[in-house]
Short mmCIF file of C-alpha atoms in Angstrom, two decimals:
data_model
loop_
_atom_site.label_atom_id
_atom_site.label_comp_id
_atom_site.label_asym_id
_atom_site.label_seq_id
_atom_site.Cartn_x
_atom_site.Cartn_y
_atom_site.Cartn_z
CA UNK A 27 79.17 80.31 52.84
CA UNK A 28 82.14 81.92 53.57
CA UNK A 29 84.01 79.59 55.57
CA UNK A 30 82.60 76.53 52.91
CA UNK A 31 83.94 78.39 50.07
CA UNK A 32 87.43 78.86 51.88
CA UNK A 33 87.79 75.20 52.69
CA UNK A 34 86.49 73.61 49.49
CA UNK A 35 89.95 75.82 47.74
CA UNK A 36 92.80 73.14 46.60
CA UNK A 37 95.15 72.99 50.02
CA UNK A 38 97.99 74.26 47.67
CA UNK A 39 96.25 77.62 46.86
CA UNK A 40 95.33 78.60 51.25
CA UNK A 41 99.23 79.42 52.10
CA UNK A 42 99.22 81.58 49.46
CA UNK A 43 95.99 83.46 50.53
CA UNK A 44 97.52 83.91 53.96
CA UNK A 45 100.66 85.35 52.46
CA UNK A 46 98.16 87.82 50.42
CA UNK A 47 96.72 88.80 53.95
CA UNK A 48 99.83 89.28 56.00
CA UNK A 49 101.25 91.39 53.39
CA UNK A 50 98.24 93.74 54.03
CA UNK A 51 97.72 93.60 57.06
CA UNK A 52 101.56 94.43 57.83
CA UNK A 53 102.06 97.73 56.25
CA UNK A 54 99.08 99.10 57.86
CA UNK A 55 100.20 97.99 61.27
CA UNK A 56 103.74 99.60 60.77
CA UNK A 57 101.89 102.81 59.73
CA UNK A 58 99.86 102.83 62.82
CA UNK A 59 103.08 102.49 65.01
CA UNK A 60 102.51 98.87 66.05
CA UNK A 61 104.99 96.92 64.17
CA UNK A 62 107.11 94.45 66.10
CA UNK A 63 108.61 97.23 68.12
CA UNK A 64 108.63 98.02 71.97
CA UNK A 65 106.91 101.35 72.59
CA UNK A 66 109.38 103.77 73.54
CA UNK A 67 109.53 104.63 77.17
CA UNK A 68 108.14 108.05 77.99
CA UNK A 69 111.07 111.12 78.51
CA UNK A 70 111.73 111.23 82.52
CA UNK A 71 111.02 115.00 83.76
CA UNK A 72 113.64 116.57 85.29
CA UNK A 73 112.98 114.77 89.04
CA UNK A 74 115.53 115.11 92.23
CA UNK A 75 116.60 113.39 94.89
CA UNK A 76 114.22 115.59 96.42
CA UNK A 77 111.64 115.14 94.97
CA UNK A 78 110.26 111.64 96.64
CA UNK A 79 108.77 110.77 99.63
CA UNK A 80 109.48 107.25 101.29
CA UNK A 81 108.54 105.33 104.18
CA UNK A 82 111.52 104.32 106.75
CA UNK A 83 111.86 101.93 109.38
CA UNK A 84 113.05 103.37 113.14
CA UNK A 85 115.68 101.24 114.43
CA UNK A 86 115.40 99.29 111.42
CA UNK A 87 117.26 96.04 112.74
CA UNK A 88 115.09 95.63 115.83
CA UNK A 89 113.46 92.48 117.44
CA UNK A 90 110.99 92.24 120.29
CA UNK A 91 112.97 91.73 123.61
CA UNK A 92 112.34 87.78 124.94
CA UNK A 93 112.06 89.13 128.17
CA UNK A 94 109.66 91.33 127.61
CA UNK A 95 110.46 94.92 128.10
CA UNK A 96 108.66 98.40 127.75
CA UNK A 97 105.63 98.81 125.21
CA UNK A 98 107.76 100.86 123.30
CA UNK A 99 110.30 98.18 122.59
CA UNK A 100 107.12 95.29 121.46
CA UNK A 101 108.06 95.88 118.07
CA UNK A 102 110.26 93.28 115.84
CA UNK A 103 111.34 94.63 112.17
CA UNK A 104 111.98 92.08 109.22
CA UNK A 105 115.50 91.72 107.77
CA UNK A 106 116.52 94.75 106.06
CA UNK A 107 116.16 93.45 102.50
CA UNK A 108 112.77 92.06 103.19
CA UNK A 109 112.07 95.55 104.43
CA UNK A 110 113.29 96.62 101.04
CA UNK A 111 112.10 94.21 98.71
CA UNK A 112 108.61 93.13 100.21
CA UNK A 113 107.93 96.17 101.69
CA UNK A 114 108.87 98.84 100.16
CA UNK A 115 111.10 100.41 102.66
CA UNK A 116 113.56 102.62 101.61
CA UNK A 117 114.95 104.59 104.92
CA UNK A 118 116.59 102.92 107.67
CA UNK A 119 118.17 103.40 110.88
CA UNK A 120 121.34 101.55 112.48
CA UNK A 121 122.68 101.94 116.33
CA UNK A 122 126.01 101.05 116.46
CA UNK A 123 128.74 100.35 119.51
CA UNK A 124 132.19 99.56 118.70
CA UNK A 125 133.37 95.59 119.98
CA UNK A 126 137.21 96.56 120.63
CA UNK A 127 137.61 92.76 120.66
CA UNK A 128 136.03 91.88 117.90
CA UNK A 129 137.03 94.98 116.02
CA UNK A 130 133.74 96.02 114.35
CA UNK A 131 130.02 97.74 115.35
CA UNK A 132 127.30 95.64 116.55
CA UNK A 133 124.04 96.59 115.98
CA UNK A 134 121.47 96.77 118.87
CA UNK A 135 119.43 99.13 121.15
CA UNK A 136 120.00 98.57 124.49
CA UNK A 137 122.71 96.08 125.60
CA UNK A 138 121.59 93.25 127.76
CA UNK A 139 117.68 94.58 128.20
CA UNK A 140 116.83 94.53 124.72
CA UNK A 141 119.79 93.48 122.39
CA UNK A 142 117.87 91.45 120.16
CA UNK A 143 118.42 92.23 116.57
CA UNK A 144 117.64 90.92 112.62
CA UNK A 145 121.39 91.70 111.73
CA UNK A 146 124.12 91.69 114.59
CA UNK A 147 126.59 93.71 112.81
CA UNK A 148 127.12 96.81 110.72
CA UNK A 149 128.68 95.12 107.84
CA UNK A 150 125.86 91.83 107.87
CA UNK A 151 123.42 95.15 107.75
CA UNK A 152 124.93 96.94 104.98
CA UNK A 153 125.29 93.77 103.24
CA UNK A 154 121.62 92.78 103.54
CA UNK A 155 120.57 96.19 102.18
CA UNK A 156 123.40 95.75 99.49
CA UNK A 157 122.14 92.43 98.51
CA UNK A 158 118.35 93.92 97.93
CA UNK A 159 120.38 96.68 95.65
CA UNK A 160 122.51 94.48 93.55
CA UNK A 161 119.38 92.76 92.73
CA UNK A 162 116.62 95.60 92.65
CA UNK A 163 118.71 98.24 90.29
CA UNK A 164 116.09 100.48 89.76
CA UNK A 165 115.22 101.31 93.17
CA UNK A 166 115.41 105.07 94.65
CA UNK A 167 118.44 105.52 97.06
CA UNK A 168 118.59 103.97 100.31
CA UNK A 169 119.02 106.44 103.09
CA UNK A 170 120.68 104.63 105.69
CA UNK A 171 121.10 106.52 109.16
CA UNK A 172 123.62 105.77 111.54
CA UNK A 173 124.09 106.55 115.13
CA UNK A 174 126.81 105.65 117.06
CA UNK A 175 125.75 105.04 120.68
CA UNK A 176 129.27 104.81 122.61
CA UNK A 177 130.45 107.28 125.17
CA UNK A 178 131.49 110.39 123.28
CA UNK A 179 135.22 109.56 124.93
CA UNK A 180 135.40 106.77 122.75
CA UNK A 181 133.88 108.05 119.80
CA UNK A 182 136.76 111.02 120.05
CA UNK A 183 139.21 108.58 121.21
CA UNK A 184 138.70 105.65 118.35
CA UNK A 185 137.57 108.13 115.82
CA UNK A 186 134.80 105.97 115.26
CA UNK A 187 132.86 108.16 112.70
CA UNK A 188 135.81 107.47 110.30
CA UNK A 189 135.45 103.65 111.82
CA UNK A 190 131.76 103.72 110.59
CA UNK A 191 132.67 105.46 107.26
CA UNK A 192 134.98 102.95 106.46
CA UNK A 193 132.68 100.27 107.37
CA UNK A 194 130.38 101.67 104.89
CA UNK A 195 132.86 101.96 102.01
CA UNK A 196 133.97 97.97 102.24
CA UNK A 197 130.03 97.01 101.49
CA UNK A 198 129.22 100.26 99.30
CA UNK A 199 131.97 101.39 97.42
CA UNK A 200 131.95 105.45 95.82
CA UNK A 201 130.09 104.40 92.73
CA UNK A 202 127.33 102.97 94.79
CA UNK A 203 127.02 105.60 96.96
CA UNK A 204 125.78 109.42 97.23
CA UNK A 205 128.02 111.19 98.75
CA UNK A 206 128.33 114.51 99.70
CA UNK A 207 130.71 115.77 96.69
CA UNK A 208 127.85 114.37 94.39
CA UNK A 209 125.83 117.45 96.21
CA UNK A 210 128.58 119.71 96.57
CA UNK A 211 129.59 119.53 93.10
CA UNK A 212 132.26 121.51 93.66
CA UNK A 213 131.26 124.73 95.49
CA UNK A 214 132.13 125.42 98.81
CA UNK A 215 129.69 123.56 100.60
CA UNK A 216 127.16 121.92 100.87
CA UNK A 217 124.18 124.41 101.06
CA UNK A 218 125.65 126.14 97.81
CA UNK A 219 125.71 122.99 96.02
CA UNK A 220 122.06 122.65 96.55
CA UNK A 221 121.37 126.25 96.02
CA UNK A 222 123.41 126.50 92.86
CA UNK A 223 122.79 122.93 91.16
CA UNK A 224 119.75 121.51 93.37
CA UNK A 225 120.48 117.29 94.07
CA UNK A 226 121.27 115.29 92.06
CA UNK A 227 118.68 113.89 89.26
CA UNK A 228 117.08 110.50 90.19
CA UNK A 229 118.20 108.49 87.01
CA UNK A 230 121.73 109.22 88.13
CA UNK A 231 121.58 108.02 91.64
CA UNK A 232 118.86 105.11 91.21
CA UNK A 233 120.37 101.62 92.33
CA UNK A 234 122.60 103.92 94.98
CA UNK A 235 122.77 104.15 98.91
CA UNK A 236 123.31 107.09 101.24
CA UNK A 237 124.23 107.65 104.48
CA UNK A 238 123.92 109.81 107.71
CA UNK A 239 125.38 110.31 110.53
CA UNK A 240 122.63 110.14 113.30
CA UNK A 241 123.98 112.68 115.89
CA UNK A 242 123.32 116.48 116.62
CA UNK A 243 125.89 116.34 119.46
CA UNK A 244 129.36 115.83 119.91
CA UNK A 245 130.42 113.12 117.74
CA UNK A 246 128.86 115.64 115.16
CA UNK A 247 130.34 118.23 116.18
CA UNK A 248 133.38 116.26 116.08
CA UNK A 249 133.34 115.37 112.23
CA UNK A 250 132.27 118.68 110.88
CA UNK A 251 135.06 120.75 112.97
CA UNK A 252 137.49 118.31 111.09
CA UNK A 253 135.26 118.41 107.47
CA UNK A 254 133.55 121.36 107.45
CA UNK A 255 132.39 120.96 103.89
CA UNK A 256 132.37 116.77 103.88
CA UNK A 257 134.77 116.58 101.17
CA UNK A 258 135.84 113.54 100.71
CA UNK A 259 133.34 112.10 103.35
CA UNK A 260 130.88 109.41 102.91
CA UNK A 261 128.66 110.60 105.44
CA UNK A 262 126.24 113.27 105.37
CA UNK A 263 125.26 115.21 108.88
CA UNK A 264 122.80 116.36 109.98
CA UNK A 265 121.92 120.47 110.99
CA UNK A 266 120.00 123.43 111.21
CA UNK A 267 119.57 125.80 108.11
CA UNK A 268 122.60 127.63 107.95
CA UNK A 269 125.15 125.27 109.06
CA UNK A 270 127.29 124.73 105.89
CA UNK A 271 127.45 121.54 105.73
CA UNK A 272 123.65 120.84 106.58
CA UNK A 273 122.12 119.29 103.82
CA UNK A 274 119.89 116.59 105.97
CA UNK A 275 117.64 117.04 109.13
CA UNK A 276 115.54 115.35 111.44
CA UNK A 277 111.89 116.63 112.17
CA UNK A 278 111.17 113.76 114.30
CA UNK A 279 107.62 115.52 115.20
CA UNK A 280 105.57 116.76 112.05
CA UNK A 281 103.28 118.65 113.56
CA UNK A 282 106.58 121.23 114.25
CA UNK A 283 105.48 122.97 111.20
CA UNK A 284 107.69 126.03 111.14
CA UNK A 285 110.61 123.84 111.35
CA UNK A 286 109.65 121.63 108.73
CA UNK A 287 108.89 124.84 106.59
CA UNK A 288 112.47 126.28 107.40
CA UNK A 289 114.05 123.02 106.29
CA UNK A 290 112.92 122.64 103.32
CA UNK A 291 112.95 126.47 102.04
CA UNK A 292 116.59 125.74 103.16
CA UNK A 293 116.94 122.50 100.47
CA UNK A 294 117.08 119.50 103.53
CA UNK A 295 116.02 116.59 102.71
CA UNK A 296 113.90 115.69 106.23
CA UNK A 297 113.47 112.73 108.10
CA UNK A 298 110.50 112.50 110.23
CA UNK A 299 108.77 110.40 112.86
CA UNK A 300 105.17 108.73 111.46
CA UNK A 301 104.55 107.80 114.72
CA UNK A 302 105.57 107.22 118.24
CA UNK A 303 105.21 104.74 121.07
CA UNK A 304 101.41 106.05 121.58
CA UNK A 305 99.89 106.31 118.10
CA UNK A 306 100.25 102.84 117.08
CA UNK A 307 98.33 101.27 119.83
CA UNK A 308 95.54 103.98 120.30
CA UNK A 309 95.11 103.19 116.70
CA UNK A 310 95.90 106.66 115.83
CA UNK A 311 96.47 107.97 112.64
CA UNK A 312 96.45 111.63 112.54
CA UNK A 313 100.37 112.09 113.08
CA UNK A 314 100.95 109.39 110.43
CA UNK A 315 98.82 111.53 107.94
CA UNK A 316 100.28 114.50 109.16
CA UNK A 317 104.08 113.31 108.25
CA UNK A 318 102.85 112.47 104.95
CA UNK A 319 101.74 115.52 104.11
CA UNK A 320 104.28 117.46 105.80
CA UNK A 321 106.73 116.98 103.03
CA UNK A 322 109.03 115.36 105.07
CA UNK A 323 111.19 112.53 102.36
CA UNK A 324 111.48 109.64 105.14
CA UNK A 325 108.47 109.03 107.18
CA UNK A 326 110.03 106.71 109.99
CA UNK A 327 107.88 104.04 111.72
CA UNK A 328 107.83 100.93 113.78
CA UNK A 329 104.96 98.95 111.88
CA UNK A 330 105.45 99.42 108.19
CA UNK A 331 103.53 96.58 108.09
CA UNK A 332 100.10 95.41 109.16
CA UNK A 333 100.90 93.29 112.24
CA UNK A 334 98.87 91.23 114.81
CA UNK A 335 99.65 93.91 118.01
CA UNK A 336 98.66 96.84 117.75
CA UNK A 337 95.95 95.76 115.08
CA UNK A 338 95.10 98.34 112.37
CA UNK A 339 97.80 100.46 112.60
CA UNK A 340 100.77 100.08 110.04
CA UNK A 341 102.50 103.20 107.98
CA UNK A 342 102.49 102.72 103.95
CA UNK A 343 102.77 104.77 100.95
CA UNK A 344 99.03 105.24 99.07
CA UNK A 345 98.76 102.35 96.59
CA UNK A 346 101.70 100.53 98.26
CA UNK A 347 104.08 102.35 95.82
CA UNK A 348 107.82 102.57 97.47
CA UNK A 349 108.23 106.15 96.32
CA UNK A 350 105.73 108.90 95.68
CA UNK A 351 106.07 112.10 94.45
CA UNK A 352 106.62 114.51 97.35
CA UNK A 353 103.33 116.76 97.94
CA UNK A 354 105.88 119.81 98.90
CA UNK A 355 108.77 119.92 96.65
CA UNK A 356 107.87 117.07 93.43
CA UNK A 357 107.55 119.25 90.61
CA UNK A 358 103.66 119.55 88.91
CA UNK A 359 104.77 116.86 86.30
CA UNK A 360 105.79 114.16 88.67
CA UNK A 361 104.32 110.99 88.70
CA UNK A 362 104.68 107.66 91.00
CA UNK A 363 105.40 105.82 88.30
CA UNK A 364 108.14 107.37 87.48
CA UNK A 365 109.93 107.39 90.72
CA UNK A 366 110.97 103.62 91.93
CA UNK A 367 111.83 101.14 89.17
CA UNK A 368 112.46 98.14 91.65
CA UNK A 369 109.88 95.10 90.75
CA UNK A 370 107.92 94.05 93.76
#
C-alpha cells in the first residue's frame, strides 16, 4: 500500500516530498555529529622517540655470496626501501670502506669473499632509504647505523667520520635529520638533554632519519675527543652510561639483562641483536622473544622476512605493525596506532 500510494502521486509533487525528507533528516544528522564532516583525529599523547620499538635489518645491504661462503653469510636482504616500505623495517646497518679513487664509501662486508651487496655505495643507500621517506612522510625515524671498516690509520688519517657525515648531509639535509642538538637542546650534553627535556616528541621527528656511528673503538674515540658534546655533528655515538655524549648503545645480546636495565635507566635508546647465526636455523625463537621484550628500540635481524632457508624463522613486529609501543619505556596511554603513519 505504501509504495502504490507513493507512485500513483503526480511526478511533479515526489521531488518535493524528497526535499520534505532531506530537510529532516539533515538537522538530526548534524545534531548527532555526522554531518558532512571528517571526524576529528584523536589528540596524540605525549609519545618520544623513545617510546617505540622497531625491527632492524643487520647489515642491511647484504646479498648471499655466489660462491658460497659461511652459514652465517646465506642471508640476502631486499633493497633498503623495500625493507622500509614492504616490510616494515625501520633500523638499518651500513659497512663502509673509503674508494680513494673513486672518492666515496662502498658498501659491503667482506671484500672479495663476500662483497655482494643491494646498494654498492653509501650515497645509492641513503638515497634508497631517502626515496622510501620522501614518499612515506609519516613514518617513525630511520635509525641508520654506520660502521666504517678501514684500518683505524686511515680513518685518523682521511678523517673519514667527517667523510661519512658529510656523505649523509648531501642525501639528508638538517631538516630531515635528528641530530644530536635536537637532543641536546642546548645543555651541555647529551645525557642532560635527555635528563632535562627527554627526546624529542614523535610528531616532530616523523618523516626524519638518524644516524650512528657504529664503533666503540678508536674511530669513536676519535670523534668524541674532537666533539665531546656532538654539537654540530650529524652523528650520534655510541657509549656506556655516563659517557657524556652517550645517548645510543648496542646490547647486541638481550639476555645481558643488567646492561639492558642500566641503559635504559640511563635514557639510551638500545639496539639489540634478535638473533644470531644459530637461532635462525635451529628454528629458535626464544632470543627473538627475548629482544622484544627486553625493551630494546631496534631489534636487529637477518630474516625480517619469512624466507625459503631457514624455514619458519623470520623476526616481525606482532600484527605486522612497523612500530609498537615499547613494553619498557611507552607510556600506559600508548597505542600502535598511534606510532607509524606510513601506509603499507
Amino acid at each position: 500500500m505504501l509504495y502504490t500510494a507513493w507512485s500513483s502521486r503526480p511526478a511533479a509533487a515526489r521531488p518535493r516530498a524528497r526535499a520534505s525528507l532531506a530537510s529532516l533528516l539533515l538537522p538530526a544528522l548534524a545534531v548527532g555529529g555526522w554531518a558532512c564532516e571528517a571526524a576529528e583525529p584523536e589528540p596524540e599523547p605525549d609519545l618520544r622517540l623513545n617510546h617505540i620499538q622497531v625491527v632492524g635489518t643487520h647489515n642491511s645491504y647484504h646479498l648471499q655470496p655466489k660462491t658460497g661462503g659461511p652459514k652465517d653469510w646465506r642471508y640476502s636482504h631486499q633493497p633498503l626501501d623495500i625493507q622500509a616500505g614492504e616490510l616494515g623495517v625501520r633500523q638499518f646497518e651500513l659497512d663502509v670502506y673509503w674508494d680513494e679513487d673513486a672518492k666515496h664509501f662502498r658498501v659491503l662486508h667482506v671484500p672479495v669473499l663476500d662483497p655482494e651487496t643491494n646498494c654498492s655505495t653509501l650515497t645509492a643507500c641513503l638515497q634508497a632509504l631517502r626515496s622510501f621517506s620522501d614518499s612515506h612522510p609519516g613514518h617513525v625515524p630511520l635509525w641508520v647505523w654506520i660502521e666504517p671498516k678501514d684500518s683505524d690509520e686511515a680513518v685518523q688519517k682521511l678523517d673519514l667520520v667527517q667523510q661519512i657525515a658529510a656523505t649523509v648531509d648531501a642525501v639528508w639535509p638538517a631538516s630531515r635529520r635528528v641530530s644530536p642538538d635536537d637532543v641536546r637542546q642546548g645543555e651541555a650534553d647529551l645525557v642532560a638533554g635527555v635528563a632535562r627535556h627527554g627526546w624529542p616528541t614523535l610528531a616532530s621527528v616523523r618523516g626524519k632519519a638518524m644516524f650512528n656511528l657504529l664503533d666503540s673503538e678508536t674511530p669513536r674515540d676519535l670523534y668524541v675527543a674532537a666533539h665531546p658534546t656532538l654539537a654540530d655533528q650529524v652523528l650520534f655515538a655510541e657509549g656506556e652510561p655516563g659517557d657524556r655524549w652517550a645517548v645510543t648503545t648496542k646490547v647486541d645480546d638481550p639476555t645481558e639483562t643488567k646492561r639492558m636495565a642500566a641503559a635504559l635507566a640511563a635514557g639510551q635508546m638500545v639496539r639489540t641483536r634478535a638473533d644470531s647465526t644459530a637461532e635462525p636455523w635451529a628454528g629458535d625463537v626464544s632470543r627473538r622473544e627475548i629482544a622484544f621484550a627486553s625493551g630494546g628500540h631496534a631489534c636487529s635481524t637477518d630474516f625480517p622476512a619469512p624466507v625459503a632457508e631457514p624455514a619458519g624463522y623470520s623476526v616481525q613486529l606482532p600484527q605486522g605493525v612497523a612500530a609498537r609501543c615499547n613494553p619498557v619505556t611507552a607510556p600506559k596511554d600508548c597505542r600502535d596506532a598511534l606510532l607509524d603513519r606510513a601506509p603499507r
